[in-house]
Tab-separated table of C-alpha atoms and ligand atoms in Angstrom:
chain	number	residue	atom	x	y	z
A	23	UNK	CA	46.567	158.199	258.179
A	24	UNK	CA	46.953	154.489	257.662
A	25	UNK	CA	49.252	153.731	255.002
A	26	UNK	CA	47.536	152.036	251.810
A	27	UNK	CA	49.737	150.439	248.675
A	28	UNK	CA	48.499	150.249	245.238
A	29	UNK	CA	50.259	149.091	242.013
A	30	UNK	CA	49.997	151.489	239.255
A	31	UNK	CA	50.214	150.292	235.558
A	32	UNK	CA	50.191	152.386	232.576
A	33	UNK	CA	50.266	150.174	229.689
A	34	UNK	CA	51.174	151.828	226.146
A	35	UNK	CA	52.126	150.205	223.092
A	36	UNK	CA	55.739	149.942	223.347
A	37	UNK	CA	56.569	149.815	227.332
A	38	UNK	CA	54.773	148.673	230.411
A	39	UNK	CA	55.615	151.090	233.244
A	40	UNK	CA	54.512	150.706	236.553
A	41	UNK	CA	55.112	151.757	240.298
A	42	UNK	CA	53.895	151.090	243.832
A	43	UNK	CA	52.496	153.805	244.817
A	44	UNK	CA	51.094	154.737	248.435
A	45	UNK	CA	47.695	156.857	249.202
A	46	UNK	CA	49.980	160.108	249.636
A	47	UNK	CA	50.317	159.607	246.092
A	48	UNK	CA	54.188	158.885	246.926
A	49	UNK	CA	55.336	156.646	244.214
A	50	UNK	CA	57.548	154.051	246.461
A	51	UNK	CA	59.250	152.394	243.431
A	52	UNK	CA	58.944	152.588	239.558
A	53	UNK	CA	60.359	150.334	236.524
A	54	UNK	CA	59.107	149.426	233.363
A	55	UNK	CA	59.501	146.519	230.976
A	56	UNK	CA	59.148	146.496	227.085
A	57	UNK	CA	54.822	145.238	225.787
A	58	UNK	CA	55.909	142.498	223.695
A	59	UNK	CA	52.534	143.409	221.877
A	60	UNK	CA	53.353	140.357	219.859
A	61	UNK	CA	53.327	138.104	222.104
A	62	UNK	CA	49.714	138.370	222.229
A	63	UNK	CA	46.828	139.603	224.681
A	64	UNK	CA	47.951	136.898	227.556
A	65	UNK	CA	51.622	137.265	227.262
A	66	UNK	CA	51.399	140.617	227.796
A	67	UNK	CA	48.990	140.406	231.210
A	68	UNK	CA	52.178	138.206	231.900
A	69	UNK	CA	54.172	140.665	231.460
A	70	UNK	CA	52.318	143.242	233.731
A	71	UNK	CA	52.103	140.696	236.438
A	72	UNK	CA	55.583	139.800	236.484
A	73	UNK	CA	56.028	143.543	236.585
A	74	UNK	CA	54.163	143.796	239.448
A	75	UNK	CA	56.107	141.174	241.146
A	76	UNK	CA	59.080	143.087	240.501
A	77	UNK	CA	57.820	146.257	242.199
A	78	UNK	CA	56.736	144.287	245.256
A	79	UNK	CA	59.968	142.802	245.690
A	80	UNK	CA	62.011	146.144	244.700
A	81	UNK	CA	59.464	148.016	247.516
A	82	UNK	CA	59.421	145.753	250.119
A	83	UNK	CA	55.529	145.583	250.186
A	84	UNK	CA	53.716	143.059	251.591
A	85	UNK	CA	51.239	141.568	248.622
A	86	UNK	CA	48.800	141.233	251.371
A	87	UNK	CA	48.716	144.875	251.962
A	88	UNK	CA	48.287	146.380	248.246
A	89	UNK	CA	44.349	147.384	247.521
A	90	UNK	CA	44.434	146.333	243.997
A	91	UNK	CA	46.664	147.060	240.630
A	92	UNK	CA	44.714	149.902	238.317
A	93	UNK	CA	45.644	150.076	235.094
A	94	UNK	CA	45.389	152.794	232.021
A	95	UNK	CA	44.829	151.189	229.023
A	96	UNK	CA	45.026	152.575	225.121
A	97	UNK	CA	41.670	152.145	223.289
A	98	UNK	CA	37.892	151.501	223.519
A	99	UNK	CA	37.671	150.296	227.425
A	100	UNK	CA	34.864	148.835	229.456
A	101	UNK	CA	35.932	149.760	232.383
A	102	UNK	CA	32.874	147.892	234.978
A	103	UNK	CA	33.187	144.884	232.944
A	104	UNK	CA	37.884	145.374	233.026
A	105	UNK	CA	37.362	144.346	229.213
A	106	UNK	CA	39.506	146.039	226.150
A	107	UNK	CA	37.048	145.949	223.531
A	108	UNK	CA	39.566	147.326	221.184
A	109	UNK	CA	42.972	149.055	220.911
A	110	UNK	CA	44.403	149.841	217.595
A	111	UNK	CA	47.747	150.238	219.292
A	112	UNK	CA	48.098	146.855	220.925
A	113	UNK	CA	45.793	144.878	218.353
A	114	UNK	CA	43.522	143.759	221.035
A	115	UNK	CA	39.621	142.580	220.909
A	116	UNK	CA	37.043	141.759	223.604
A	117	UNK	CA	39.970	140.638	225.927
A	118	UNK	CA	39.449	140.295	229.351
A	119	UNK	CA	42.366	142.296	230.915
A	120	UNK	CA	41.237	142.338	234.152
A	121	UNK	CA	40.293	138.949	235.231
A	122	UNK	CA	43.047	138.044	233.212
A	123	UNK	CA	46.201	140.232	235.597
A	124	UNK	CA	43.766	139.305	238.910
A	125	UNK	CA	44.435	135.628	238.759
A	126	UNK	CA	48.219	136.150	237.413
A	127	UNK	CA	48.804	138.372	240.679
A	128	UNK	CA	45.998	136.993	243.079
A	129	UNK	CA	44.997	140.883	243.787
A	130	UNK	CA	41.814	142.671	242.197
A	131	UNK	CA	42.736	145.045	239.197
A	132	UNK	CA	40.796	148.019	237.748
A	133	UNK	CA	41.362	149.288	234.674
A	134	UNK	CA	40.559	152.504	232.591
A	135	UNK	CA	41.133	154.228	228.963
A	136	UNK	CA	44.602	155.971	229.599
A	137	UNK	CA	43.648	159.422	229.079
A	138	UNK	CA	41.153	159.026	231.561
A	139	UNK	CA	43.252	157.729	233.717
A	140	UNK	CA	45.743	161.163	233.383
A	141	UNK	CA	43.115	163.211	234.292
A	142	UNK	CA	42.565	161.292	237.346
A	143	UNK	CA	45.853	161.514	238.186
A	144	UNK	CA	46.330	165.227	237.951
A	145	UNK	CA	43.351	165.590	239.484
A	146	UNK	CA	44.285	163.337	242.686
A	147	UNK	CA	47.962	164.415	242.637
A	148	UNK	CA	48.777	166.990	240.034
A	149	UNK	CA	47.816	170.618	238.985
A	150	UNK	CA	44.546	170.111	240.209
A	151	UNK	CA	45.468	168.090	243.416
A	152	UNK	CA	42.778	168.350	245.451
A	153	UNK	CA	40.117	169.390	243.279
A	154	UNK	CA	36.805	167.588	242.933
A	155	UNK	CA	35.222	168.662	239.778
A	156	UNK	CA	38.356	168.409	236.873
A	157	UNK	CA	38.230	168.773	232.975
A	158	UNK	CA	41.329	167.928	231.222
A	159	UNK	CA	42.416	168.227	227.689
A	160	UNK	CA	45.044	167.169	225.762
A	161	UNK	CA	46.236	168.916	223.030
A	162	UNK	CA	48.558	166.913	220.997
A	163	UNK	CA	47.715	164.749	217.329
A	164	UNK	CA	44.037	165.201	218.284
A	165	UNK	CA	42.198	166.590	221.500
A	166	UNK	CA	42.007	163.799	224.094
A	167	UNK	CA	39.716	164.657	226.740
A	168	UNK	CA	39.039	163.284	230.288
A	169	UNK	CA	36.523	164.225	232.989
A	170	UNK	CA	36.783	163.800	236.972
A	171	UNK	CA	33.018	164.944	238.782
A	172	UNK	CA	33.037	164.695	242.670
A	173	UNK	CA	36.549	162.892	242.724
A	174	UNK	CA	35.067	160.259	239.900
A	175	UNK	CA	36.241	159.662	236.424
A	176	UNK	CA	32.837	160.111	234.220
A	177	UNK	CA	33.332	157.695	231.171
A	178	UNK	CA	30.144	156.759	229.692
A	179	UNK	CA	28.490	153.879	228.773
A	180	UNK	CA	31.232	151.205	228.352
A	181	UNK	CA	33.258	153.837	229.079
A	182	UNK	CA	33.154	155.142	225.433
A	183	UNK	CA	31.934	158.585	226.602
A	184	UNK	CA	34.188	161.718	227.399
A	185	UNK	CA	35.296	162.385	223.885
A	186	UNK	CA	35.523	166.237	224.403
A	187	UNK	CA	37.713	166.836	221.555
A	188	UNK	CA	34.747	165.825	219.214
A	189	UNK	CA	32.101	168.323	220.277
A	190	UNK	CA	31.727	170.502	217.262
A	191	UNK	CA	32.330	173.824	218.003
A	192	UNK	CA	31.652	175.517	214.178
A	193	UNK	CA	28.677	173.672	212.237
A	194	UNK	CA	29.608	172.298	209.143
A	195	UNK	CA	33.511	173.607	210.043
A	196	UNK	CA	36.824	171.748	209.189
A	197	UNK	CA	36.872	168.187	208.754
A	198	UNK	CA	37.778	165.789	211.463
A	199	UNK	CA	39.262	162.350	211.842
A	200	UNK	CA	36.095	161.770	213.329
A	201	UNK	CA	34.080	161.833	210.048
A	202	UNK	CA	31.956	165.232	211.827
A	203	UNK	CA	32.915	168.700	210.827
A	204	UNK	CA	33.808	171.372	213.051
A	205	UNK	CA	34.985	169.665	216.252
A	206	UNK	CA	37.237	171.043	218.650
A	207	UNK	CA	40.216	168.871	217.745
A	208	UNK	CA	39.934	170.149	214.097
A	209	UNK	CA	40.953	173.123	215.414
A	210	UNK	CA	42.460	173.086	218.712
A	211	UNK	CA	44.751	169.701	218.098
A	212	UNK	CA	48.546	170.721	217.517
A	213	UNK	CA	47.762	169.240	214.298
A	214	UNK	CA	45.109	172.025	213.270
A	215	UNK	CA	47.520	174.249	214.675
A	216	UNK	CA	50.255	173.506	211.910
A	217	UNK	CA	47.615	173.243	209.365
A	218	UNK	CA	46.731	177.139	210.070
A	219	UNK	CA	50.181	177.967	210.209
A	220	UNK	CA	50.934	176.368	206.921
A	221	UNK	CA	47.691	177.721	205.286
A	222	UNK	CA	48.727	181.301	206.513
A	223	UNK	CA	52.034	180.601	204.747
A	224	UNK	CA	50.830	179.631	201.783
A	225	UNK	CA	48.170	182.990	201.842
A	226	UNK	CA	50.776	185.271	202.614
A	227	UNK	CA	54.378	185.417	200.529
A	228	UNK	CA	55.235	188.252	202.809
A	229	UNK	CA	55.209	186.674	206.294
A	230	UNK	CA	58.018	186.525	208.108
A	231	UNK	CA	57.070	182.990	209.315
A	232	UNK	CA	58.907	182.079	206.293
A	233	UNK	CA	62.382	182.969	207.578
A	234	UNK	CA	62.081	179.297	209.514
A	235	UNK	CA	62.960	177.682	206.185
A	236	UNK	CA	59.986	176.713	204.027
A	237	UNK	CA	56.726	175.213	204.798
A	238	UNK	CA	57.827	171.609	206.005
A	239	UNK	CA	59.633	173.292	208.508
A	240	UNK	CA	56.497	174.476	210.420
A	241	UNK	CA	55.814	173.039	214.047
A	242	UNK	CA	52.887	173.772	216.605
A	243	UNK	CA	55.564	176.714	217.771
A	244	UNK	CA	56.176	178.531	214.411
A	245	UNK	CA	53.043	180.764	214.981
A	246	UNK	CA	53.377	181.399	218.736
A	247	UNK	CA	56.843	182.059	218.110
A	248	UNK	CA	56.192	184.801	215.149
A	249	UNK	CA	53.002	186.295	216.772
A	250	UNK	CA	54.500	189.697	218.167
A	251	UNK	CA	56.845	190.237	215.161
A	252	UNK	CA	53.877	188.929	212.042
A	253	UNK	CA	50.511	189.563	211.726
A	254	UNK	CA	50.060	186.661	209.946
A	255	UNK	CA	51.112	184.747	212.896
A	256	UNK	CA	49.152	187.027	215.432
A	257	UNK	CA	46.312	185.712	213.188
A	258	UNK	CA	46.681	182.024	213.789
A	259	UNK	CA	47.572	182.512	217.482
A	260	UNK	CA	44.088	184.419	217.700
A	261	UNK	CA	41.920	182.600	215.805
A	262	UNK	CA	43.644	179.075	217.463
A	263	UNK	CA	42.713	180.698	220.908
A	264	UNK	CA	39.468	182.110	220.553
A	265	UNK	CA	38.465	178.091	219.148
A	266	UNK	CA	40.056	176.471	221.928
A	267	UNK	CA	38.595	179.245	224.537
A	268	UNK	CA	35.264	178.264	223.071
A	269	UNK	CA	35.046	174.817	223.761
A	270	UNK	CA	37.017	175.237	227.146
A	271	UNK	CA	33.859	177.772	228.077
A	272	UNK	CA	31.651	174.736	226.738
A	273	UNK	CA	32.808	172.231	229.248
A	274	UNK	CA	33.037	174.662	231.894
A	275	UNK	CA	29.569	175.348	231.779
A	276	UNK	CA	28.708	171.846	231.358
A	277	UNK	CA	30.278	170.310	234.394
A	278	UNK	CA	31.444	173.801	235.932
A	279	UNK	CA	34.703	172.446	237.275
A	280	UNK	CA	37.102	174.114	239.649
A	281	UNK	CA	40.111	173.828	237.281
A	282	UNK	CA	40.496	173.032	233.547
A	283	UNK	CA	43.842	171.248	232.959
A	284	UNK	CA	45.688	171.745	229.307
A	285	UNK	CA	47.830	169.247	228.481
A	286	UNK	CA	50.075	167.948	225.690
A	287	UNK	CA	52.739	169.640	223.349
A	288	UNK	CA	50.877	173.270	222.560
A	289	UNK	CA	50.973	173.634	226.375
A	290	UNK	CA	54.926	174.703	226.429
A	291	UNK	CA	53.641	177.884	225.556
A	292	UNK	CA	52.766	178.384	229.312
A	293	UNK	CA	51.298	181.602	230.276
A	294	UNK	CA	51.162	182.822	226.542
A	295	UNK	CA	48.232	180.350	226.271
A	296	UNK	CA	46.874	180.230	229.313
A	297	UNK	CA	46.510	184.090	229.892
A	298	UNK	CA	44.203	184.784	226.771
A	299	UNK	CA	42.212	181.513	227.329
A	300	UNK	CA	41.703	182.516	230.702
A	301	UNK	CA	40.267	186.112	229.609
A	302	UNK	CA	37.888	184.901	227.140
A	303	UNK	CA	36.553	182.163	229.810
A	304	UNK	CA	36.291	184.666	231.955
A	305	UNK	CA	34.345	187.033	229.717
A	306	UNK	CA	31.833	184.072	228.304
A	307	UNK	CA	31.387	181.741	231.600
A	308	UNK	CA	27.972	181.262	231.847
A	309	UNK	CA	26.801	183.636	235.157
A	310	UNK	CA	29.948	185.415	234.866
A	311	UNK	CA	31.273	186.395	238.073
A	312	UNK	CA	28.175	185.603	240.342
A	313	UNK	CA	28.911	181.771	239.744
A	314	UNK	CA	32.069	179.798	241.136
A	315	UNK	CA	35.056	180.900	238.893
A	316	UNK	CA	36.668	178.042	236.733
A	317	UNK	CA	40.841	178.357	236.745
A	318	UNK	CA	42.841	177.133	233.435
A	319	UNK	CA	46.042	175.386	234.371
A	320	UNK	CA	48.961	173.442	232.765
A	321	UNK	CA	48.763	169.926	233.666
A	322	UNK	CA	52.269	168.765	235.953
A	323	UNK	CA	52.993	165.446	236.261
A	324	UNK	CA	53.476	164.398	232.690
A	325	UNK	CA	54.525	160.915	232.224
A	326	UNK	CA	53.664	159.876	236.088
A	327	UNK	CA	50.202	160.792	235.475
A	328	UNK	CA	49.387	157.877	234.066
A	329	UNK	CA	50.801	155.842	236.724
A	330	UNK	CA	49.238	157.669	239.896
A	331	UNK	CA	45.889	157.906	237.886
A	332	UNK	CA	45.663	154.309	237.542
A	333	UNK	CA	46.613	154.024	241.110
A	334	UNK	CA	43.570	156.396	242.137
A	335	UNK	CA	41.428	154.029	240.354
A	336	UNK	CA	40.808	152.150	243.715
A	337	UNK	CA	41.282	154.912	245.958
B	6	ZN	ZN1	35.709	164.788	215.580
C-alpha cells in the first residue's frame, strides 16, 4: 500500500491538538498548542497552520505529499461549504475556516462538527475499525451523537443533522435542554443519570446510597455502584438502561449498523452497561435474529479520536 500523510486537527476551546497521521491510521507525530480563542477567528487559523508546520517539520513529511488537513470543529458546521456558522465555545460566526487554514498552509482542508468527527475515527481506527455502517453515542453532559453509513459521516443539511440524543423517546417525558420533552439525552445523558439518582435519594430516607455523604455527593457512579447492595439503586440502573436500550434499538433499526459505539463518562461501567443493553437490543431489534445482528461496544481511542477522525475526513 502506498503510503498517504494527512494532518489531523481537533480544535476545542482551550487547545489545538494535532498530528500527522498516515492511511494505517499510524499517528507519525502529535503536539498541541493553546486556541488563543481571543485572538479572534483568523488568529486562531494561524495558529492551526503554524501547528501544522510544526508537525511537518517534527515528522519529516514532505508538504507535497500530505492529502489535505481535516479538522473537527465545536459547533453548528457546514461542512461542503468548510464554514463555522456558529460555536458557542470559540465565539465564532459565519467564518470561513476552511479557505481560511488552505491558503495559510497552501494544502486543501476539510472540516467537520467534532463529534462527528469521533465517530469517524472509531469507526476508521477504533472499536469499530473496519466497520462500514457505525452509530456512536456519547454519553456525557448531554447525548452527542454521530453517524458513519457505508464508510461516510451522514450530517445533514449544513451538516446540522445527526442529533441522536434529541429523538424523544417518552412523549411529553422530562424536559430537555433542547426545549422538547422526552429525548434521549433527558434520560440517558450522565446528567439525567445523577438527576435519578438524586431524585431516588430524596424518595427514599432508607437507601443506602446515602452512606456516600449527602446528596451533593452523587456522581453518574453512585447508582451503578449501589445497584447489587439497594434497590433503590437497582431502580435507577434499570430504568437508566431500559431508556438508553430504547433509543439504541431506535437507531439500530434506522440505519441497522454493524456496531453501536458508547462513549463518554457512564461508559467506565464497561460490561455492567453493555451486557443489559445488549440483551434488550437483542430482544427488540427489529427482525430479531433473521436480520444482521447489531454489536454494542465501548468506544477506544478516546482523546485520539478526534484527531484520526479528522484525518479520515479525506481518506
Ligand atoms: Zn432534546
Amino acid at each position: 500500500m502506498e503510503k498517504k500523510y494527512y494532518v489531523g486537527i481537533d480544535l476545542g476551546g482551550t487547545f489545538i491538538k494535532g498530528g500527522i497521521v498516515d492511511n494505517g491510521g499510524n499517528i507519525l507525530v502529535e503536539d498541541k498548542t493553546p486556541t488563543e480563542s481571543e485572538k479572534g477567528d483568523v488568529g486562531v487559523a494561524k495558529n492551526i497552520a503554524a501547528l501544522t508546520e510544526k508537525l511537518l517539520l517534527a515528522s519529516g513529511v514532505d508538504k507535497g505529499s500530505v492529502v489535505g488537513v481535516g479538522m473537527g470543529v465545536p459547533g453548528m458546521i457546514d461542512s461542503k461549504a468548510g464554514v463555522v456558522i456558529y460555536s458557542n465555545n470559540l465565539r465564532w460566526k459565519d467564518f470561513a475556516i476552511g479557505e481560511t487554514v488552505s491558503s495559510l498552509t497552501g494544502l486543501p482542508v476539510k472540516i467537520a462538527n467534532d463529534a462527528n468527527v469521533a465517530a469517524l475515527g472509531e469507526a476508521k481506527f477504533g472499536a469499530a475499525k473496519g466497520k462500514e455502517n457505525v452509530v456512536m453515542l456519547t454519553l456525557g453532559t448531554g447525548v452527542g451523537g454521530g453517524v458513519v453509513a457505508e464508510g461516510r459521516l451522514v450530517e445533514g443539511n449544513k451538516s446540522a443533522g445527526a442529533e441522536l440524543g434529541h429523538s424523544v423517546i417518552v412523549a411529553g417525558g422530562e424536559q430537555c435542554t433542547c426545549g422538547r420533552k422526552g429525548c434521549l439525552e433527558a434520560y440517558a445523558s450522565a446528567t439525567a443519570l445523577i438527576r435519578d439518582t438524586k431524585r431516588a435519594m430524596e424518595a427514599n430516607k432508607d437507601s443506602k446510597m446515602w452512606e456516600i455523604g449527602g446528596i451533593e455527593a452523587v456522581t453518574g457512579k453512585t447508582a451503578f455502584d449501589y445497584q447489587n447492595s439497594d434497590p433503590y439503586a437497582k431502580a435507577v440502573v434499570e430504568n437508566y438502561v431500559e431508556k438508553l436500550a430504547c433509543g439504541i434499538t431506535n437507531f439500530a433499526n434506522i440505519f441497522r449498523p454493524e456496531t453501536v459505539l458508547l462513549g463518554g463518562g457512564v461508559c467506565g461501567q464497561g460490561d455492567g452497561l453493555v451486557k443489559p443493553l445488549q440483551a434488550l437490543l437483542d430482544k427488540e431489534l427489529f427482525a430479531g435474529e433473521l436480520g444482521p445482528q447489531v454489536e454494542i461496544k465501548i468506544a477506544q481511542l478516546g482523546n485520539l479520536a478526534g484527531l484520526l477522525g479528522a484525518a479520515a475526513l479525506f481518506m
